């Protein structure tokens, strides 16, 4: 129990803070909680009305004894009262989440009210409808000149009859995980966009994108699409300032147009195994060859393995490589290591599942160990960390690990993770086999987990 004098001191110290600081503290709370502080004292009674941040959560009204219609009515009344009491003109951040069933018109009224004001910088909408219908976002969202960040999630549709007078000149961050959007039209409204995160739902009853052209101003791009039999004709990523790239393409993409990215720091490629993807994979790999951190998921590796006469580009800046395999392939990995002269950390994930496109051919088959003609330079001079997940102690896996342990002159740690439920006897056998391999580095530690 806190002593009375300590409570008094705490209360006194809080009461000495100016209203602006107290409002800033309240802005980190759900608005419903902020309003509850009005009972503390006369000074707190109207403090919440000066908030610049509104966080309105419809799910917080759910209780077992109330019907969904009753919960919805209470939430609508609450938001109406909040917007009536606060100074809407001063709102900088507006967050609204909940289930939309019977109040679409009222919802549009709220959104129009906050987006028409000059100070709104961040808008977050997470709206879901279990009845199967969708909510069409009002145009006012796309003509808000002050908006810097826009996050849309749920059963929302974004469509445009006319782009005239629509523009988001200040928008830097766009995060979309909605049922349908005319993505190319929306992106054309964002000339200053720097961060784009998109999850595309295909065959959802909405509008499937045929072409995607991302803004040249982008610095961070995360693009993901769900598994389906749909095809995107053209994906264009002409973004010279790109620093981060994470693409998970499970739908089929007929053509991809890329440029070199001189500022790229990190890239993660998860491209489903598909005949048409095999054709353009080398072009994408060349575009990201300047990155420092690279992750190739198993589906991507499967595409690369099937590229006829594949020649890897030189990854002169790469220091960390994460690579997945459905079936471990030492030949491809050794070829890749020859092109990574500064590689310091290698993370291998065997037995990863592979996602397939709509036009895939034969699955990738297991390979076998072949002694390399020469040792990759990074193994001798830079490689200090190796981690191998889902290790099964197949002959090819063992020979590869033994090869790099023996020739890795600066290795610090080699960590082997066996598959889940591997019994201790097998683990002991694996460790015994690797323990007799000559170690090239005097400081190398071999760990089996």
Coordinates of C-alpha atoms in Angstrom, one line a residue:
X1 CA 0.0 0.0 0.0
X2 CA 1.4 3.4 -1.0
X3 CA 1.8 5.8 2.0
X4 CA -0.6 8.7 2.2
X5 CA 2.1 11.3 1.9
X6 CA 3.5 9.6 -1.2
X7 CA 0.0 9.7 -2.7
X8 CA -0.3 13.3 -1.9
X9 CA 3.1 14.1 -3.4
X10 CA 2.2 12.2 -6.6
X11 CA -1.2 14.0 -6.9
X12 CA 0.5 17.3 -6.3
X13 CA 3.2 16.7 -8.9
X14 CA 0.6 15.8 -11.5
X15 CA -1.6 18.7 -10.7
X16 CA 1.3 21.1 -11.3
X17 CA 1.6 19.9 -14.9
X18 CA 0.2 22.3 -17.6
X19 CA -2.9 21.3 -19.5
X20 CA -0.9 20.7 -22.7
X21 CA 1.2 18.0 -21.0
X22 CA -1.8 16.4 -19.4
X23 CA -3.6 16.3 -22.8
X24 CA -0.5 14.8 -24.4
X25 CA -0.5 12.0 -21.8
X26 CA -4.2 11.4 -22.3
X27 CA -3.6 11.2 -26.1
X28 CA -1.9 7.8 -25.6
X29 CA -5.1 6.3 -24.1
X30 CA -8.3 5.2 -25.7
X31 CA -10.6 8.2 -25.9
X32 CA -13.2 6.4 -23.7
X33 CA -10.6 6.0 -21.0
X34 CA -9.5 9.7 -21.4
X35 CA -13.1 10.8 -20.8
X36 CA -13.3 8.7 -17.7
X37 CA -10.7 10.9 -16.1
X38 CA -13.2 13.8 -16.1
X39 CA -14.5 12.5 -12.7
X40 CA -11.1 13.1 -11.0
X41 CA -11.6 16.8 -10.3
X42 CA -13.1 20.0 -11.6
X43 CA -9.9 20.7 -13.6
X44 CA -10.1 17.3 -15.3
X45 CA -13.8 17.6 -16.2
X46 CA -13.3 19.3 -19.6
X47 CA -9.7 18.5 -20.2
X48 CA -10.4 15.6 -22.7
X49 CA -12.3 18.0 -24.9
X50 CA -9.0 19.6 -25.9
X51 CA -7.4 16.4 -27.1
X52 CA -5.7 16.5 -30.6
X53 CA -5.9 12.7 -30.8
X54 CA -9.1 10.5 -30.9
X55 CA -8.9 6.8 -30.5
X56 CA -12.4 5.3 -30.8
X57 CA -12.8 1.6 -30.4
X58 CA -16.2 0.1 -31.0
X59 CA -15.1 -3.3 -29.6
X60 CA -14.7 -1.8 -26.2
X61 CA -18.5 -1.6 -25.9
X62 CA -19.0 -5.3 -26.4
X63 CA -20.5 -7.1 -23.4
X64 CA -22.1 -10.5 -23.1
X65 CA -25.5 -9.1 -22.0
X66 CA -25.9 -6.7 -24.9
X67 CA -27.0 -7.5 -28.4
X68 CA -24.9 -6.5 -31.4
X69 CA -27.4 -3.9 -32.4
X70 CA -27.5 -2.4 -28.9
X71 CA -23.7 -2.3 -28.8
X72 CA -23.6 -0.6 -32.2
X73 CA -26.2 2.0 -31.0
X74 CA -24.2 2.8 -27.9
X75 CA -21.0 3.2 -29.9
X76 CA -22.7 5.5 -32.4
X77 CA -24.1 7.7 -29.7
X78 CA -20.7 7.8 -28.0
X79 CA -18.9 8.9 -31.1
X80 CA -21.5 11.5 -32.0
X81 CA -21.2 13.0 -28.5
X82 CA -17.4 13.0 -28.7
X83 CA -17.4 14.8 -32.0
X84 CA -19.9 17.3 -30.7
X85 CA -17.9 18.0 -27.6
X86 CA -14.3 18.1 -28.9
X87 CA -12.8 20.8 -31.1
X88 CA -12.9 18.9 -34.3
X89 CA -10.8 21.5 -36.1
X90 CA -7.8 20.8 -33.9
X91 CA -7.8 17.0 -34.4
X92 CA -4.5 15.8 -35.7
X93 CA -4.9 12.0 -35.3
X94 CA -8.1 10.1 -35.7
X95 CA -8.4 6.3 -35.1
X96 CA -11.6 4.4 -35.5
X97 CA -12.1 0.7 -35.4
X98 CA -15.1 -1.6 -35.0
X99 CA -17.8 -3.5 -36.8
X100 CA -19.9 -1.6 -39.4
X101 CA -23.3 -3.0 -39.9
X102 CA -26.1 -0.4 -39.8
X103 CA -24.4 3.0 -39.6
X104 CA -22.6 3.5 -42.9
X105 CA -24.1 6.9 -43.5
X106 CA -23.2 8.1 -40.0
X107 CA -19.7 6.7 -40.4
X108 CA -19.3 8.7 -43.6
X109 CA -20.5 11.8 -41.7
X110 CA -17.8 11.3 -39.1
X111 CA -15.0 10.8 -41.7
X112 CA -16.1 13.8 -43.7
X113 CA -16.1 15.9 -40.5
X114 CA -12.5 15.1 -39.5
X115 CA -11.0 15.0 -43.0
X116 CA -12.4 18.4 -43.9
X117 CA -10.4 20.1 -41.2
X118 CA -6.9 21.6 -41.8
X119 CA -4.9 19.9 -39.1
X120 CA -5.6 16.2 -39.6
X121 CA -2.3 14.3 -40.1
X122 CA -3.1 10.7 -39.3
X123 CA -6.2 8.6 -40.2
X124 CA -6.6 5.0 -39.1
X125 CA -9.7 3.1 -40.0
X126 CA -10.3 -0.6 -39.2
X127 CA -13.8 -1.5 -40.2
X128 CA -15.3 -4.9 -40.5
X129 CA -18.7 -6.3 -41.4
X130 CA -19.7 -9.9 -40.6
X131 CA -22.9 -9.6 -42.7
X132 CA -20.8 -9.8 -45.9
X133 CA -21.4 -6.2 -47.2
X134 CA -18.6 -3.7 -47.7
X135 CA -18.2 0.0 -46.8
X136 CA -17.2 2.4 -49.6
X137 CA -14.9 5.1 -48.3
X138 CA -16.0 8.7 -49.0
X139 CA -14.0 10.9 -51.4
X140 CA -13.2 13.4 -48.6
X141 CA -10.4 11.1 -47.4
X142 CA -8.5 11.6 -50.7
X143 CA -8.7 15.3 -50.8
X144 CA -7.2 16.0 -47.4
X145 CA -4.1 18.2 -48.0
X146 CA -2.7 17.8 -44.5
X147 CA -2.9 14.0 -44.3
X148 CA 0.5 12.4 -43.7
X149 CA -0.4 8.8 -42.7
X150 CA -3.4 6.8 -43.9
X151 CA -4.1 3.2 -42.7
X152 CA -7.1 1.3 -44.0
X153 CA -8.0 -2.2 -42.9
X154 CA -11.1 -4.4 -43.2
X155 CA -14.2 -4.6 -45.4
X156 CA -13.5 -1.3 -47.1
X157 CA -13.8 -0.5 -50.8
X158 CA -11.8 2.3 -52.4
X159 CA -13.1 3.2 -55.9
X160 CA -12.9 6.3 -58.1
X161 CA -15.3 7.5 -60.7
X162 CA -13.3 10.7 -61.2
X163 CA -9.9 11.7 -59.9
X164 CA -10.5 15.4 -60.5
X165 CA -9.8 17.5 -57.4
X166 CA -8.5 14.5 -55.5
X167 CA -4.9 14.7 -54.2
X168 CA -3.0 13.7 -51.2
X169 CA 0.1 16.0 -51.5
X170 CA 1.4 15.4 -48.0
X171 CA 0.9 11.7 -47.6
X172 CA 4.1 9.9 -46.6
X173 CA 2.7 6.6 -45.2
X174 CA 0.0 4.4 -46.8
X175 CA -1.0 1.0 -45.3
X176 CA -3.8 -0.9 -47.0
X177 CA -5.3 -4.2 -46.0
X178 CA -8.8 -3.8 -47.4
X179 CA -11.2 -5.9 -49.5
X180 CA -10.9 -3.9 -52.7
X181 CA -9.1 -0.9 -54.1
X182 CA -8.3 0.7 -57.4
X183 CA -4.7 0.6 -56.3
X184 CA -3.1 2.3 -59.3
X185 CA -5.5 5.2 -59.2
X186 CA -5.0 5.6 -55.5
X187 CA -1.2 5.6 -55.8
X188 CA -1.4 8.3 -58.5
X189 CA -2.8 10.7 -55.9
X190 CA 0.3 10.3 -53.7
X191 CA 3.3 12.1 -55.2
X192 CA 5.2 12.3 -51.9
X193 CA 4.6 8.8 -50.7
X194 CA 7.6 7.2 -48.9
X195 CA 6.2 4.1 -47.1
X196 CA 3.7 1.8 -48.8
X197 CA 2.4 -1.4 -47.3
X198 CA -0.3 -3.3 -49.3
X199 CA -2.0 -6.6 -48.9
X200 CA -4.0 -7.4 -52.0
X201 CA -7.2 -9.6 -51.8
X202 CA -8.0 -11.2 -55.1
X203 CA -11.4 -12.6 -56.2
X204 CA -13.1 -10.9 -53.2
X205 CA -16.0 -9.4 -55.2
X206 CA -14.1 -6.2 -55.6
X207 CA -11.7 -4.8 -58.1
X208 CA -8.6 -6.9 -58.9
X209 CA -5.6 -4.8 -60.1
X210 CA -4.3 -5.4 -63.6
X211 CA -1.3 -3.1 -63.3
X212 CA 0.5 -1.7 -60.3
X213 CA 2.9 1.3 -60.6
X214 CA 4.4 2.4 -57.3
X215 CA 5.4 6.0 -56.8
X216 CA 9.0 6.9 -57.6
X217 CA 9.3 8.7 -54.2
X218 CA 9.0 5.4 -52.2
X219 CA 11.6 4.5 -49.7
X220 CA 9.9 1.5 -48.1
X221 CA 7.7 -1.0 -50.0
X222 CA 5.9 -4.0 -48.5
X223 CA 3.6 -5.8 -51.1
X224 CA 1.8 -9.0 -50.4
X225 CA -0.9 -10.8 -52.2
X226 CA -2.9 -13.9 -51.2
X227 CA -2.9 -17.3 -53.0
X228 CA -5.2 -17.4 -56.0
X229 CA -5.4 -18.0 -59.7
X230 CA -5.5 -14.3 -60.6
X231 CA -2.9 -12.7 -62.8
X232 CA -1.4 -9.2 -62.6
X233 CA -0.2 -8.0 -66.0
X234 CA 2.5 -5.6 -64.9
X235 CA 4.2 -4.6 -61.7
X236 CA 6.4 -1.6 -62.0
X237 CA 8.9 -0.6 -59.2
X238 CA 10.9 2.4 -60.4
X239 CA 11.9 3.8 -57.1
X240 CA 15.5 5.1 -57.0
X241 CA 15.3 6.1 -53.3
X242 CA 14.1 2.6 -52.2
X243 CA 15.7 1.5 -48.9
X244 CA 13.5 -1.4 -47.9
X245 CA 11.7 -4.0 -50.1
X246 CA 9.5 -6.9 -48.9
X247 CA 7.4 -8.5 -51.5
X248 CA 5.4 -11.7 -51.2
X249 CA 3.8 -12.4 -54.6
X250 CA 1.6 -15.4 -54.5
X251 CA -0.7 -14.4 -57.4
X252 CA 0.8 -14.6 -60.9
X253 CA 2.7 -11.6 -62.2
X254 CA 3.2 -11.7 -66.0
X255 CA 5.8 -8.9 -66.1
X256 CA 7.8 -7.0 -63.5
X257 CA 9.7 -3.8 -64.3
X258 CA 12.5 -2.8 -62.0
X259 CA 15.5 -0.5 -61.7
X260 CA 18.7 -0.8 -59.6
X261 CA 18.2 0.5 -56.1
X262 CA 21.5 2.2 -55.0
X263 CA 20.1 3.0 -51.5
X264 CA 18.7 -0.4 -50.8
X265 CA 19.5 -1.7 -47.3
X266 CA 17.2 -4.7 -46.9
X267 CA 15.2 -6.9 -49.2
X268 CA 13.0 -9.9 -48.6
X269 CA 11.7 -11.8 -51.7
X270 CA 8.9 -14.4 -51.4
X271 CA 8.0 -15.1 -55.0
X272 CA 5.7 -18.1 -55.6
X273 CA 7.0 -20.9 -57.8
X274 CA 5.5 -20.3 -61.2
X275 CA 6.7 -20.6 -64.8
X276 CA 6.2 -16.9 -65.6
X277 CA 8.1 -15.8 -62.5
X278 CA 11.1 -17.9 -63.4
X279 CA 11.4 -15.7 -66.5
X280 CA 11.8 -12.4 -64.7
X281 CA 13.5 -13.6 -61.4
X282 CA 17.1 -12.9 -62.6
X283 CA 16.1 -9.3 -63.4
X284 CA 14.7 -8.8 -59.9
X285 CA 17.7 -10.3 -58.3
X286 CA 20.0 -8.0 -60.3
X287 CA 17.9 -5.0 -59.1
X288 CA 18.5 -5.8 -55.4
X289 CA 22.2 -6.8 -55.6
X290 CA 23.3 -3.7 -53.7
X291 CA 21.5 -4.6 -50.5
X292 CA 23.1 -5.3 -47.2
X293 CA 20.5 -7.7 -45.9
X294 CA 18.8 -10.3 -48.2
X295 CA 16.1 -12.9 -47.4
X296 CA 15.2 -15.4 -50.1
X297 CA 12.2 -17.6 -49.1
X298 CA 12.0 -21.2 -50.3
X299 CA 9.5 -20.3 -53.1
X300 CA 12.0 -17.7 -54.4
X301 CA 14.9 -20.2 -54.3
X302 CA 12.8 -22.8 -56.1
X303 CA 12.3 -20.2 -58.9
X304 CA 16.0 -19.5 -59.1
X305 CA 17.0 -23.2 -59.2
X306 CA 14.8 -23.5 -62.3
X307 CA 16.3 -20.6 -64.1
X308 CA 18.3 -21.9 -67.1
X309 CA 22.0 -21.2 -66.8
X310 CA 21.5 -18.8 -63.9
X311 CA 24.3 -16.5 -63.1
X312 CA 24.1 -14.6 -59.8
X313 CA 25.0 -10.9 -59.7
X314 CA 27.7 -9.7 -57.4
X315 CA 26.3 -8.8 -54.0
X316 CA 29.2 -6.6 -53.0
X317 CA 27.6 -5.0 -50.0
X318 CA 25.7 -8.1 -48.6
X319 CA 26.6 -8.9 -45.0
X320 CA 23.6 -11.1 -44.0
X321 CA 21.9 -13.7 -46.1
X322 CA 18.8 -15.7 -45.1
X323 CA 17.9 -18.4 -47.6
X324 CA 15.1 -21.0 -47.5
X325 CA 14.9 -24.4 -49.4
X326 CA 12.2 -26.9 -49.9
X327 CA 15.0 -29.3 -50.5
X328 CA 18.5 -28.1 -49.6
X329 CA 20.6 -27.4 -52.6
X330 CA 24.3 -26.9 -51.9
X331 CA 25.3 -26.2 -55.5
X332 CA 23.0 -23.1 -55.7
X333 CA 24.2 -22.0 -52.2
X334 CA 27.9 -22.3 -53.0
X335 CA 27.4 -20.4 -56.3
X336 CA 25.6 -17.7 -54.4
X337 CA 28.4 -17.5 -51.7
X338 CA 30.9 -17.0 -54.5
X339 CA 29.1 -13.7 -55.3
X340 CA 28.9 -12.4 -51.6
X341 CA 32.5 -11.3 -50.9
X342 CA 31.6 -9.5 -47.6
X343 CA 29.0 -11.9 -46.2
X344 CA 29.2 -12.2 -42.4
X345 CA 26.1 -14.1 -41.4
X346 CA 24.4 -17.0 -43.2
X347 CA 21.0 -18.3 -42.1
X348 CA 19.7 -21.4 -43.8
X349 CA 16.2 -22.8 -43.4
X350 CA 15.7 -26.2 -45.0
X351 CA 12.3 -28.0 -45.4
X352 CA 10.4 -24.7 -45.9
X353 CA 7.0 -25.0 -47.6
X354 CA 6.8 -23.7 -51.2
X355 CA 3.8 -21.7 -52.5
X356 CA 2.9 -22.5 -56.1
X357 CA 1.4 -20.2 -58.8
X358 CA -1.2 -21.0 -61.4
X359 CA 1.3 -22.1 -64.1
X360 CA 4.0 -24.0 -62.3
X361 CA 5.8 -27.0 -63.8
X362 CA 7.5 -29.8 -62.1
X363 CA 8.5 -29.3 -58.4
X364 CA 12.2 -28.8 -57.5
X365 CA 13.9 -32.1 -56.8
X366 CA 16.6 -32.8 -54.2
X367 CA 20.2 -32.4 -55.2
X368 CA 23.5 -34.0 -54.0
X369 CA 26.8 -32.7 -52.8
X370 CA 29.6 -31.9 -55.2
X371 CA 33.0 -30.7 -53.9
X372 CA 33.4 -27.0 -55.1
X373 CA 36.3 -26.3 -57.3
X374 CA 37.3 -23.2 -55.2
X375 CA 36.3 -21.8 -51.8
X376 CA 34.1 -18.8 -51.8
X377 CA 36.2 -15.8 -50.6
X378 CA 33.6 -14.8 -47.9
X379 CA 34.0 -18.2 -46.2
X380 CA 37.7 -17.6 -45.7
X381 CA 37.7 -13.9 -44.8
X382 CA 34.3 -12.6 -43.5
X383 CA 31.8 -15.4 -42.6
X384 CA 31.5 -15.5 -38.8
X385 CA 28.0 -16.8 -38.1
X386 CA 26.1 -19.7 -39.6
X387 CA 22.7 -20.9 -38.5
X388 CA 21.0 -23.9 -40.1
X389 CA 17.3 -24.5 -39.2
X390 CA 15.4 -27.8 -39.7
X391 CA 18.6 -29.7 -40.2
X392 CA 18.0 -33.4 -41.0
X393 CA 21.6 -34.6 -41.3
X394 CA 21.1 -35.6 -44.9
X395 CA 24.4 -36.3 -46.6
X396 CA 24.4 -33.1 -48.6
X397 CA 23.6 -31.0 -45.5
X398 CA 26.4 -32.6 -43.5
X399 CA 28.9 -32.3 -46.3
X400 CA 28.1 -28.6 -46.7
X401 CA 28.4 -27.8 -42.9
X402 CA 31.6 -29.8 -42.7
X403 CA 33.0 -27.9 -45.7
X404 CA 32.4 -24.4 -44.3
X405 CA 33.5 -25.4 -40.8
X406 CA 36.8 -26.7 -42.1
X407 CA 37.5 -23.7 -44.4
X408 CA 35.8 -20.9 -42.4
X409 CA 38.9 -19.1 -40.9
X410 CA 36.9 -16.4 -39.0
X411 CA 33.9 -18.4 -37.9
X412 CA 32.6 -17.6 -34.4
X413 CA 29.4 -19.7 -34.1
X414 CA 27.8 -22.5 -36.1
X415 CA 24.3 -23.2 -34.7
X416 CA 22.4 -26.3 -35.9
X417 CA 18.6 -26.5 -35.2
X418 CA 17.3 -30.0 -35.8
X419 CA 13.7 -30.5 -36.8
X420 CA 11.0 -30.4 -34.1
X421 CA 10.6 -33.7 -32.2
X422 CA 14.1 -35.0 -33.2
X423 CA 15.0 -37.3 -30.3
X424 CA 18.1 -36.9 -28.2
X425 CA 19.8 -40.0 -29.6
X426 CA 19.8 -38.6 -33.1
X427 CA 21.0 -35.2 -31.9
X428 CA 23.9 -36.8 -30.1
X429 CA 24.8 -38.7 -33.3
X430 CA 24.7 -35.5 -35.3
X431 CA 26.9 -33.7 -32.9
X432 CA 29.4 -36.6 -32.8
X433 CA 29.7 -36.6 -36.6
X434 CA 30.3 -32.9 -36.7
X435 CA 32.7 -32.9 -33.8
X436 CA 35.3 -34.9 -35.7
X437 CA 35.4 -32.3 -38.6
X438 CA 38.6 -30.2 -38.5
X439 CA 37.7 -26.7 -37.5
X440 CA 39.4 -23.9 -39.5
X441 CA 38.8 -21.1 -36.9
X442 CA 40.3 -21.3 -33.4
X443 CA 37.4 -19.4 -31.9
X444 CA 34.5 -21.3 -33.6
X445 CA 31.8 -22.7 -31.3
X446 CA 29.5 -25.5 -32.6
X447 CA 26.0 -25.5 -31.1
X448 CA 23.3 -28.0 -31.6
X449 CA 19.7 -27.0 -30.5

